Amino acid sequence: MADRVYPAAKPNPPPAMANGNGNGLPPKPQMYQRPIYRPQGAAKSRRGRSCRCSFCCTFCWALLLVVLLALVAAAAGGAFYVLYRPQRPSFSVSSVRLTSFNLSTSATAPVLTDTIKLTVTAKNPNKKLVYFYDDFSFSAATAANGVPLGDATVPGFAHQAGNTTVFTATIAAAAVTVDPSGAGSDLKKSGAFSVSVDADTRAGVKVGSLKTKKMAIQVRCDGIKVTPPSPPPPAPKKVKGKNGTALAPAPAPAMDTAETTTTTVSTVAHPCTVRVRVKIGRWTF
């Protein structure tokens, strides 16, 4: 049996054929292709420019609207002033009397008890405007150091056009402890001293059937002088007889009862200032 002859392994191709393209030519060098550049900044810049233009247009329109509203409000205010000629109400203290006054002699914590009666005159100089007030909160203090002298509340009222309203207020303090330094220099048991009176309320205006919102106002009256009442006359002394028996006290000299109880009344008119108080948050101006 004849032996089989197997073909030998395929020889390795030459280097030119192994690395070439099969036609015996040297391989072509590979070329680097740069990726295509697609700029994005132009679109973003265009979008930002559009947003800025929109914001500027909105701001300009809003500013124009505010200016138009201000012009309309100014025109309405001017027309209202020409038609109604609004004026502030006026207040004055026409009479004041310190009916009772007692200050203890304690050097550390003096106690004050007093009563002040005021007569207040309110005038509405307008011909077509009606003022309506809430309750008045009165308070009094010494003009120099602000030692409190009491407070009071007076009911509010409607102040008709061209009307003059007179009302009274009784400011009282009952056993109030005051500052000894201020009380010693401000409060005098003999002789007049100056006090200041404040009245806080809320006021609104009525024109025909229209009413405005109420706003806080303060009425302040300065330079008011009060005089403490005269002390009561001393009690008559007892008279002893010759044998030591007590006799009836000698009759006091005849005195007018009105004179013993009358206190000094100041009838000089004290004009007051009226100012509007604006509250912003926790602050009041």
PDB file of C-alpha atoms in Angstrom:
ATOM      1  CA  MET A   1       0.000   0.000   0.000  1.00  0.00           C
ATOM      2  CA  ALA A   2       1.482   3.271  -1.082  1.00  0.00           C
ATOM      3  CA  ASP A   3       2.165   5.941   1.452  1.00  0.00           C
ATOM      4  CA  ARG A   4       0.154   9.212   1.199  1.00  0.00           C
ATOM      5  CA  VAL A   5       2.013  12.368   0.803  1.00  0.00           C
ATOM      6  CA  TYR A   6       0.475  15.422   2.523  1.00  0.00           C
ATOM      7  CA  PRO A   7       1.211  18.852   1.131  1.00  0.00           C
ATOM      8  CA  ALA A   8       3.455  21.070   3.155  1.00  0.00           C
ATOM      9  CA  ALA A   9       2.101  24.063   5.074  1.00  0.00           C
ATOM     10  CA  LYS A  10       1.335  27.168   3.017  1.00  0.00           C
ATOM     11  CA  PRO A  11       4.309  29.406   3.005  1.00  0.00           C
ATOM     12  CA  ASN A  12       4.023  32.859   4.559  1.00  0.00           C
ATOM     13  CA  PRO A  13       3.305  35.611   1.999  1.00  0.00           C
ATOM     14  CA  PRO A  14       5.856  38.240   1.360  1.00  0.00           C
ATOM     15  CA  PRO A  15       5.646  41.376   3.457  1.00  0.00           C
ATOM     16  CA  ALA A  16       4.353  43.386   0.545  1.00  0.00           C
ATOM     17  CA  MET A  17       1.445  41.055   0.000  1.00  0.00           C
ATOM     18  CA  ALA A  18       0.735  40.578   3.712  1.00  0.00           C
ATOM     19  CA  ASN A  19       0.261  44.305   4.382  1.00  0.00           C
ATOM     20  CA  GLY A  20      -0.971  45.356   0.991  1.00  0.00           C
ATOM     21  CA  ASN A  21      -4.332  45.340  -0.700  1.00  0.00           C
ATOM     22  CA  GLY A  22      -3.847  42.129  -2.501  1.00  0.00           C
ATOM     23  CA  ASN A  23      -2.523  43.531  -5.768  1.00  0.00           C
ATOM     24  CA  GLY A  24       1.060  43.702  -4.730  1.00  0.00           C
ATOM     25  CA  LEU A  25       1.092  47.479  -4.187  1.00  0.00           C
ATOM     26  CA  PRO A  26       2.201  49.120  -0.962  1.00  0.00           C
ATOM     27  CA  PRO A  27      -0.660  50.142   1.390  1.00  0.00           C
ATOM     28  CA  LYS A  28      -2.010  53.689   1.327  1.00  0.00           C
ATOM     29  CA  PRO A  29      -1.411  55.734   4.421  1.00  0.00           C
ATOM     30  CA  GLN A  30      -4.537  56.313   6.541  1.00  0.00           C
ATOM     31  CA  MET A  31      -5.657  59.999   6.684  1.00  0.00           C
ATOM     32  CA  TYR A  32      -7.120  61.659   9.856  1.00  0.00           C
ATOM     33  CA  GLN A  33     -10.530  63.201   9.312  1.00  0.00           C
ATOM     34  CA  ARG A  34     -11.326  66.184  11.595  1.00  0.00           C
ATOM     35  CA  PRO A  35     -14.922  66.202  12.837  1.00  0.00           C
ATOM     36  CA  ILE A  36     -17.158  68.858  11.379  1.00  0.00           C
ATOM     37  CA  TYR A  37     -17.385  71.921  13.707  1.00  0.00           C
ATOM     38  CA  ARG A  38     -20.927  73.018  14.407  1.00  0.00           C
ATOM     39  CA  PRO A  39     -20.939  76.359  16.291  1.00  0.00           C
ATOM     40  CA  GLN A  40     -23.641  76.686  18.966  1.00  0.00           C
ATOM     41  CA  GLY A  41     -22.800  80.137  20.367  1.00  0.00           C
ATOM     42  CA  ALA A  42     -24.730  82.016  17.730  1.00  0.00           C
ATOM     43  CA  ALA A  43     -28.035  80.369  18.632  1.00  0.00           C
ATOM     44  CA  LYS A  44     -27.503  80.905  22.371  1.00  0.00           C
ATOM     45  CA  SER A  45     -26.521  84.547  21.830  1.00  0.00           C
ATOM     46  CA  ARG A  46     -29.596  85.079  19.697  1.00  0.00           C
ATOM     47  CA  ARG A  47     -31.788  83.529  22.409  1.00  0.00           C
ATOM     48  CA  GLY A  48     -30.229  85.718  25.150  1.00  0.00           C
ATOM     49  CA  ARG A  49     -30.643  88.837  23.028  1.00  0.00           C
ATOM     50  CA  SER A  50     -34.315  87.995  22.533  1.00  0.00           C
ATOM     51  CA  CYS A  51     -34.840  87.578  26.302  1.00  0.00           C
ATOM     52  CA  ARG A  52     -33.188  90.914  27.009  1.00  0.00           C
ATOM     53  CA  CYS A  53     -35.331  92.663  24.435  1.00  0.00           C
ATOM     54  CA  SER A  54     -38.481  91.121  25.927  1.00  0.00           C
ATOM     55  CA  PHE A  55     -37.498  92.205  29.450  1.00  0.00           C
ATOM     56  CA  CYS A  56     -36.753  95.766  28.272  1.00  0.00           C
ATOM     57  CA  CYS A  57     -40.098  95.993  26.500  1.00  0.00           C
ATOM     58  CA  THR A  58     -41.960  94.735  29.571  1.00  0.00           C
ATOM     59  CA  PHE A  59     -40.144  97.186  31.829  1.00  0.00           C
ATOM     60  CA  CYS A  60     -40.861 100.105  29.496  1.00  0.00           C
ATOM     61  CA  TRP A  61     -44.550  99.251  29.317  1.00  0.00           C
ATOM     62  CA  ALA A  62     -44.773  98.878  33.089  1.00  0.00           C
ATOM     63  CA  LEU A  63     -43.007 102.216  33.591  1.00  0.00           C
ATOM     64  CA  LEU A  64     -45.341 103.878  31.116  1.00  0.00           C
ATOM     65  CA  LEU A  65     -48.356 102.436  32.938  1.00  0.00           C
ATOM     66  CA  VAL A  66     -47.082 103.731  36.287  1.00  0.00           C
ATOM     67  CA  VAL A  67     -46.528 107.198  34.827  1.00  0.00           C
ATOM     68  CA  LEU A  68     -50.029 107.235  33.345  1.00  0.00           C
ATOM     69  CA  LEU A  69     -51.569 106.161  36.657  1.00  0.00           C
ATOM     70  CA  ALA A  70     -49.625 108.878  38.462  1.00  0.00           C
ATOM     71  CA  LEU A  71     -50.863 111.484  35.987  1.00  0.00           C
ATOM     72  CA  VAL A  72     -54.448 110.311  36.377  1.00  0.00           C
ATOM     73  CA  ALA A  73     -54.156 110.391  40.191  1.00  0.00           C
ATOM     74  CA  ALA A  74     -52.634 113.887  40.081  1.00  0.00           C
ATOM     75  CA  ALA A  75     -55.425 115.107  37.817  1.00  0.00           C
ATOM     76  CA  ALA A  76     -58.073 113.576  40.102  1.00  0.00           C
ATOM     77  CA  GLY A  77     -56.422 115.092  43.180  1.00  0.00           C
ATOM     78  CA  GLY A  78     -56.266 118.513  41.539  1.00  0.00           C
ATOM     79  CA  ALA A  79     -59.912 118.337  40.557  1.00  0.00           C
ATOM     80  CA  PHE A  80     -60.889 117.254  44.097  1.00  0.00           C
ATOM     81  CA  TYR A  81     -58.931 120.160  45.604  1.00  0.00           C
ATOM     82  CA  VAL A  82     -60.507 122.686  43.243  1.00  0.00           C
ATOM     83  CA  LEU A  83     -64.022 121.431  43.957  1.00  0.00           C
ATOM     84  CA  TYR A  84     -63.852 120.920  47.740  1.00  0.00           C
ATOM     85  CA  ARG A  85     -60.844 122.912  49.039  1.00  0.00           C
ATOM     86  CA  PRO A  86     -60.138 120.420  51.877  1.00  0.00           C
ATOM     87  CA  GLN A  87     -58.687 121.713  55.159  1.00  0.00           C
ATOM     88  CA  ARG A  88     -57.558 119.967  58.305  1.00  0.00           C
ATOM     89  CA  PRO A  89     -59.773 120.137  61.384  1.00  0.00           C
ATOM     90  CA  SER A  90     -58.546 122.346  64.216  1.00  0.00           C
ATOM     91  CA  PHE A  91     -58.494 121.584  67.933  1.00  0.00           C
ATOM     92  CA  SER A  92     -57.839 123.831  70.911  1.00  0.00           C
ATOM     93  CA  VAL A  93     -58.024 123.537  74.692  1.00  0.00           C
ATOM     94  CA  SER A  94     -60.372 126.322  75.742  1.00  0.00           C
ATOM     95  CA  SER A  95     -60.162 125.695  79.505  1.00  0.00           C
ATOM     96  CA  VAL A  96     -58.167 123.495  81.851  1.00  0.00           C
ATOM     97  CA  ARG A  97     -58.420 122.930  85.601  1.00  0.00           C
ATOM     98  CA  LEU A  98     -56.393 120.802  87.997  1.00  0.00           C
ATOM     99  CA  THR A  99     -59.129 119.808  90.422  1.00  0.00           C
ATOM    100  CA  SER A 100     -57.105 117.487  92.670  1.00  0.00           C
ATOM    101  CA  PHE A 101     -53.407 116.972  93.218  1.00  0.00           C
ATOM    102  CA  ASN A 102     -51.596 114.841  95.777  1.00  0.00           C
ATOM    103  CA  LEU A 103     -47.942 113.794  95.604  1.00  0.00           C
ATOM    104  CA  SER A 104     -46.424 111.738  98.389  1.00  0.00           C
ATOM    105  CA  THR A 105     -43.136 112.861  99.909  1.00  0.00           C
ATOM    106  CA  SER A 106     -41.310 109.550  99.394  1.00  0.00           C
ATOM    107  CA  ALA A 107     -37.771 110.122  98.140  1.00  0.00           C
ATOM    108  CA  THR A 108     -37.508 106.772  96.332  1.00  0.00           C
ATOM    109  CA  ALA A 109     -40.995 106.050  94.947  1.00  0.00           C
ATOM    110  CA  PRO A 110     -43.377 109.022  95.146  1.00  0.00           C
ATOM    111  CA  VAL A 111     -47.033 108.279  94.399  1.00  0.00           C
ATOM    112  CA  LEU A 112     -49.166 110.709  92.400  1.00  0.00           C
ATOM    113  CA  THR A 113     -52.938 111.135  92.425  1.00  0.00           C
ATOM    114  CA  ASP A 114     -54.436 113.924  90.342  1.00  0.00           C
ATOM    115  CA  THR A 115     -57.403 114.949  88.189  1.00  0.00           C
ATOM    116  CA  ILE A 116     -57.301 117.345  85.232  1.00  0.00           C
ATOM    117  CA  LYS A 117     -60.477 118.530  83.525  1.00  0.00           C
ATOM    118  CA  LEU A 118     -60.207 119.794  79.959  1.00  0.00           C
ATOM    119  CA  THR A 119     -62.639 121.527  77.650  1.00  0.00           C
ATOM    120  CA  VAL A 120     -61.709 120.920  74.020  1.00  0.00           C
ATOM    121  CA  THR A 121     -63.084 122.836  71.038  1.00  0.00           C
ATOM    122  CA  ALA A 122     -63.009 121.120  67.633  1.00  0.00           C
ATOM    123  CA  LYS A 123     -63.757 123.015  64.430  1.00  0.00           C
ATOM    124  CA  ASN A 124     -64.408 121.700  60.931  1.00  0.00           C
ATOM    125  CA  PRO A 125     -63.628 124.551  58.512  1.00  0.00           C
ATOM    126  CA  ASN A 126     -64.755 122.629  55.407  1.00  0.00           C
ATOM    127  CA  LYS A 127     -68.065 123.339  53.704  1.00  0.00           C
ATOM    128  CA  LYS A 128     -68.622 119.947  52.068  1.00  0.00           C
ATOM    129  CA  LEU A 129     -66.453 117.499  53.999  1.00  0.00           C
ATOM    130  CA  VAL A 130     -67.569 115.565  57.079  1.00  0.00           C
ATOM    131  CA  TYR A 131     -65.010 114.077  59.477  1.00  0.00           C
ATOM    132  CA  PHE A 132     -65.853 111.031  61.578  1.00  0.00           C
ATOM    133  CA  TYR A 133     -63.644 110.045  64.504  1.00  0.00           C
ATOM    134  CA  ASP A 134     -63.111 106.911  66.545  1.00  0.00           C
ATOM    135  CA  ASP A 135     -62.749 107.174  70.328  1.00  0.00           C
ATOM    136  CA  PHE A 136     -60.117 109.649  71.525  1.00  0.00           C
ATOM    137  CA  SER A 137     -57.379 108.397  73.873  1.00  0.00           C
ATOM    138  CA  PHE A 138     -56.171 111.329  75.964  1.00  0.00           C
ATOM    139  CA  SER A 139     -52.950 111.376  77.981  1.00  0.00           C
ATOM    140  CA  ALA A 140     -51.176 114.136  79.865  1.00  0.00           C
ATOM    141  CA  ALA A 141     -47.587 114.542  81.048  1.00  0.00           C
ATOM    142  CA  THR A 142     -45.346 117.288  82.349  1.00  0.00           C
ATOM    143  CA  ALA A 143     -43.705 119.325  79.611  1.00  0.00           C
ATOM    144  CA  ALA A 144     -40.168 119.178  81.027  1.00  0.00           C
ATOM    145  CA  ASN A 145     -39.507 115.511  81.876  1.00  0.00           C
ATOM    146  CA  GLY A 146     -42.660 113.758  80.683  1.00  0.00           C
ATOM    147  CA  VAL A 147     -43.930 112.657  84.105  1.00  0.00           C
ATOM    148  CA  PRO A 148     -47.294 110.922  83.390  1.00  0.00           C
ATOM    149  CA  LEU A 149     -50.333 112.642  84.845  1.00  0.00           C
ATOM    150  CA  GLY A 150     -53.052 110.204  83.773  1.00  0.00           C
ATOM    151  CA  ASP A 151     -55.207 109.284  80.808  1.00  0.00           C
ATOM    152  CA  ALA A 152     -58.822 109.274  79.659  1.00  0.00           C
ATOM    153  CA  THR A 153     -61.079 108.068  76.843  1.00  0.00           C
ATOM    154  CA  VAL A 154     -63.646 110.226  75.048  1.00  0.00           C
ATOM    155  CA  PRO A 155     -66.240 108.741  72.654  1.00  0.00           C
ATOM    156  CA  GLY A 156     -65.819 109.534  68.977  1.00  0.00           C
ATOM    157  CA  PHE A 157     -68.302 111.566  66.956  1.00  0.00           C
ATOM    158  CA  ALA A 158     -69.193 112.742  63.459  1.00  0.00           C
ATOM    159  CA  HIS A 159     -67.933 116.250  62.770  1.00  0.00           C
ATOM    160  CA  GLN A 160     -70.321 117.885  60.338  1.00  0.00           C
ATOM    161  CA  ALA A 161     -69.207 120.424  57.748  1.00  0.00           C
ATOM    162  CA  GLY A 162     -68.714 123.914  59.169  1.00  0.00           C
ATOM    163  CA  ASN A 163     -69.546 122.699  62.671  1.00  0.00           C
ATOM    164  CA  THR A 164     -67.885 123.535  66.002  1.00  0.00           C
ATOM    165  CA  THR A 165     -68.020 120.796  68.627  1.00  0.00           C
ATOM    166  CA  VAL A 166     -67.128 121.287  72.298  1.00  0.00           C
ATOM    167  CA  PHE A 167     -66.466 118.285  74.535  1.00  0.00           C
ATOM    168  CA  THR A 168     -64.815 117.628  77.878  1.00  0.00           C
ATOM    169  CA  ALA A 169     -62.219 115.134  79.027  1.00  0.00           C
ATOM    170  CA  THR A 170     -61.274 114.189  82.585  1.00  0.00           C
ATOM    171  CA  ILE A 171     -57.687 112.952  82.796  1.00  0.00           C
ATOM    172  CA  ALA A 172     -56.944 111.189  86.066  1.00  0.00           C
ATOM    173  CA  ALA A 173     -54.176 109.192  87.721  1.00  0.00           C
ATOM    174  CA  ALA A 174     -54.822 107.123  90.847  1.00  0.00           C
ATOM    175  CA  ALA A 175     -51.822 106.205  93.010  1.00  0.00           C
ATOM    176  CA  VAL A 176     -49.332 106.101  90.132  1.00  0.00           C
ATOM    177  CA  THR A 177     -45.669 105.693  91.038  1.00  0.00           C
ATOM    178  CA  VAL A 178     -43.575 108.316  89.243  1.00  0.00           C
ATOM    179  CA  ASP A 179     -39.887 108.990  88.761  1.00  0.00           C
ATOM    180  CA  PRO A 180     -38.588 110.846  91.864  1.00  0.00           C
ATOM    181  CA  SER A 181     -36.101 112.994  89.926  1.00  0.00           C
ATOM    182  CA  GLY A 182     -38.637 114.186  87.372  1.00  0.00           C
ATOM    183  CA  ALA A 183     -41.425 114.583  89.888  1.00  0.00           C
ATOM    184  CA  GLY A 184     -39.257 116.648  92.204  1.00  0.00           C
ATOM    185  CA  SER A 185     -38.438 119.213  89.519  1.00  0.00           C
ATOM    186  CA  ASP A 186     -41.652 119.228  87.465  1.00  0.00           C
ATOM    187  CA  LEU A 187     -44.484 118.842  89.965  1.00  0.00           C
ATOM    188  CA  LYS A 188     -44.991 121.690  92.334  1.00  0.00           C
ATOM    189  CA  LYS A 189     -47.539 121.697  95.102  1.00  0.00           C
ATOM    190  CA  SER A 190     -47.671 125.474  94.916  1.00  0.00           C
ATOM    191  CA  GLY A 191     -47.379 127.445  91.731  1.00  0.00           C
ATOM    192  CA  ALA A 192     -48.189 126.601  88.123  1.00  0.00           C
ATOM    193  CA  PHE A 193     -46.331 124.072  85.972  1.00  0.00           C
ATOM    194  CA  SER A 194     -46.597 123.242  82.262  1.00  0.00           C
ATOM    195  CA  VAL A 195     -48.174 120.087  80.872  1.00  0.00           C
ATOM    196  CA  SER A 196     -48.639 118.579  77.420  1.00  0.00           C
ATOM    197  CA  VAL A 197     -51.797 116.794  76.321  1.00  0.00           C
ATOM    198  CA  ASP A 198     -51.977 114.205  73.522  1.00  0.00           C
ATOM    199  CA  ALA A 199     -55.105 112.765  71.928  1.00  0.00           C
ATOM    200  CA  ASP A 200     -54.840 109.788  69.568  1.00  0.00           C
ATOM    201  CA  THR A 201     -57.664 108.648  67.322  1.00  0.00           C
ATOM    202  CA  ARG A 202     -58.514 107.458  63.825  1.00  0.00           C
ATOM    203  CA  ALA A 203     -60.333 109.781  61.435  1.00  0.00           C
ATOM    204  CA  GLY A 204     -61.998 109.400  58.066  1.00  0.00           C
ATOM    205  CA  VAL A 205     -63.565 111.763  55.562  1.00  0.00           C
ATOM    206  CA  LYS A 206     -67.052 111.565  54.090  1.00  0.00           C
ATOM    207  CA  VAL A 207     -67.916 113.318  50.817  1.00  0.00           C
ATOM    208  CA  GLY A 208     -71.543 112.829  49.924  1.00  0.00           C
ATOM    209  CA  SER A 209     -72.103 109.084  50.110  1.00  0.00           C
ATOM    210  CA  LEU A 210     -68.413 108.199  49.751  1.00  0.00           C
ATOM    211  CA  LYS A 211     -66.245 107.427  52.777  1.00  0.00           C
ATOM    212  CA  THR A 212     -62.485 107.200  52.866  1.00  0.00           C
ATOM    213  CA  LYS A 213     -60.514 104.692  54.898  1.00  0.00           C
ATOM    214  CA  LYS A 214     -59.707 105.881  58.409  1.00  0.00           C
ATOM    215  CA  MET A 215     -56.150 106.840  59.260  1.00  0.00           C
ATOM    216  CA  ALA A 216     -54.424 107.491  62.564  1.00  0.00           C
ATOM    217  CA  ILE A 217     -54.039 111.110  63.677  1.00  0.00           C
ATOM    218  CA  GLN A 218     -52.583 112.704  66.783  1.00  0.00           C
ATOM    219  CA  VAL A 219     -53.701 115.956  68.375  1.00  0.00           C
ATOM    220  CA  ARG A 220     -50.981 117.524  70.529  1.00  0.00           C
ATOM    221  CA  CYS A 221     -51.473 120.518  72.814  1.00  0.00           C
ATOM    222  CA  ASP A 222     -48.382 122.099  74.378  1.00  0.00           C
ATOM    223  CA  GLY A 223     -47.788 125.006  76.718  1.00  0.00           C
ATOM    224  CA  ILE A 224     -50.757 124.376  79.031  1.00  0.00           C
ATOM    225  CA  LYS A 225     -50.206 125.708  82.539  1.00  0.00           C
ATOM    226  CA  VAL A 226     -52.051 124.244  85.501  1.00  0.00           C
ATOM    227  CA  THR A 227     -52.086 125.312  89.123  1.00  0.00           C
ATOM    228  CA  PRO A 228     -52.676 122.868  92.015  1.00  0.00           C
ATOM    229  CA  PRO A 229     -55.696 123.641  94.185  1.00  0.00           C
ATOM    230  CA  SER A 230     -55.159 125.481  97.419  1.00  0.00           C
ATOM    231  CA  PRO A 231     -54.843 123.296 100.542  1.00  0.00           C
ATOM    232  CA  PRO A 232     -57.880 123.180 102.840  1.00  0.00           C
ATOM    233  CA  PRO A 233     -57.887 125.618 105.789  1.00  0.00           C
ATOM    234  CA  PRO A 234     -56.527 124.245 109.081  1.00  0.00           C
ATOM    235  CA  ALA A 235     -58.967 122.926 111.639  1.00  0.00           C
ATOM    236  CA  PRO A 236     -59.740 125.340 114.518  1.00  0.00           C
ATOM    237  CA  LYS A 237     -57.838 124.719 117.728  1.00  0.00           C
ATOM    238  CA  LYS A 238     -59.598 123.589 120.889  1.00  0.00           C
ATOM    239  CA  VAL A 239     -59.842 126.146 123.665  1.00  0.00           C
ATOM    240  CA  LYS A 240     -59.355 125.072 127.280  1.00  0.00           C
ATOM    241  CA  GLY A 241     -61.218 126.728 130.172  1.00  0.00           C
ATOM    242  CA  LYS A 242     -59.710 127.918 133.431  1.00  0.00           C
ATOM    243  CA  ASN A 243     -60.356 124.635 135.237  1.00  0.00           C
ATOM    244  CA  GLY A 244     -58.895 122.587 132.378  1.00  0.00           C
ATOM    245  CA  THR A 245     -62.195 121.633 130.827  1.00  0.00           C
ATOM    246  CA  ALA A 246     -62.284 121.605 127.035  1.00  0.00           C
ATOM    247  CA  LEU A 247     -64.530 124.213 125.536  1.00  0.00           C
ATOM    248  CA  ALA A 248     -66.120 124.226 122.133  1.00  0.00           C
ATOM    249  CA  PRO A 249     -63.717 125.286 119.388  1.00  0.00           C
ATOM    250  CA  ALA A 250     -63.890 128.846 118.305  1.00  0.00           C
ATOM    251  CA  PRO A 251     -65.954 129.292 115.140  1.00  0.00           C
ATOM    252  CA  ALA A 252     -63.934 129.702 111.981  1.00  0.00           C
ATOM    253  CA  PRO A 253     -64.165 133.030 110.239  1.00  0.00           C
ATOM    254  CA  ALA A 254     -66.949 133.255 107.740  1.00  0.00           C
ATOM    255  CA  MET A 255     -65.714 132.249 104.256  1.00  0.00           C
ATOM    256  CA  ASP A 256     -67.391 131.791 101.003  1.00  0.00           C
ATOM    257  CA  THR A 257     -67.795 128.057 100.398  1.00  0.00           C
ATOM    258  CA  ALA A 258     -67.225 128.498  96.692  1.00  0.00           C
ATOM    259  CA  GLU A 259     -63.922 130.216  97.410  1.00  0.00           C
ATOM    260  CA  THR A 260     -62.631 127.304  99.478  1.00  0.00           C
ATOM    261  CA  THR A 261     -63.450 124.702  96.837  1.00  0.00           C
ATOM    262  CA  THR A 262     -62.736 126.655  93.652  1.00  0.00           C
ATOM    263  CA  THR A 263     -59.500 125.844  91.857  1.00  0.00           C
ATOM    264  CA  THR A 264     -57.606 127.960  89.398  1.00  0.00           C
ATOM    265  CA  VAL A 265     -59.088 127.679  85.925  1.00  0.00           C
ATOM    266  CA  SER A 266     -57.069 128.612  82.857  1.00  0.00           C
ATOM    267  CA  THR A 267     -59.357 129.967  80.145  1.00  0.00           C
ATOM    268  CA  VAL A 268     -56.612 130.935  77.729  1.00  0.00           C
ATOM    269  CA  ALA A 269     -57.139 129.104  74.433  1.00  0.00           C
ATOM    270  CA  HIS A 270     -54.260 126.751  73.686  1.00  0.00           C
ATOM    271  CA  PRO A 271     -54.133 125.800  69.984  1.00  0.00           C
ATOM    272  CA  CYS A 272     -53.225 122.209  69.183  1.00  0.00           C
ATOM    273  CA  THR A 273     -51.417 120.679  66.230  1.00  0.00           C
ATOM    274  CA  VAL A 274     -52.909 117.869  64.167  1.00  0.00           C
ATOM    275  CA  ARG A 275     -50.662 115.431  62.344  1.00  0.00           C
ATOM    276  CA  VAL A 276     -51.249 112.209  60.472  1.00  0.00           C
ATOM    277  CA  ARG A 277     -49.504 109.143  61.858  1.00  0.00           C
ATOM    278  CA  VAL A 278     -48.256 106.532  59.377  1.00  0.00           C
ATOM    279  CA  LYS A 279     -47.584 102.983  60.567  1.00  0.00           C
ATOM    280  CA  ILE A 280     -45.124 100.823  58.613  1.00  0.00           C
ATOM    281  CA  GLY A 281     -44.670  97.423  60.173  1.00  0.00           C
ATOM    282  CA  ARG A 282     -43.686  97.953  63.802  1.00  0.00           C
ATOM    283  CA  TRP A 283     -42.760 101.614  63.311  1.00  0.00           C
ATOM    284  CA  THR A 284     -45.128 104.549  63.588  1.00  0.00           C
ATOM    285  CA  PHE A 285     -44.187 107.949  62.165  1.00  0.00           C
TER     286      PHE A 285
END
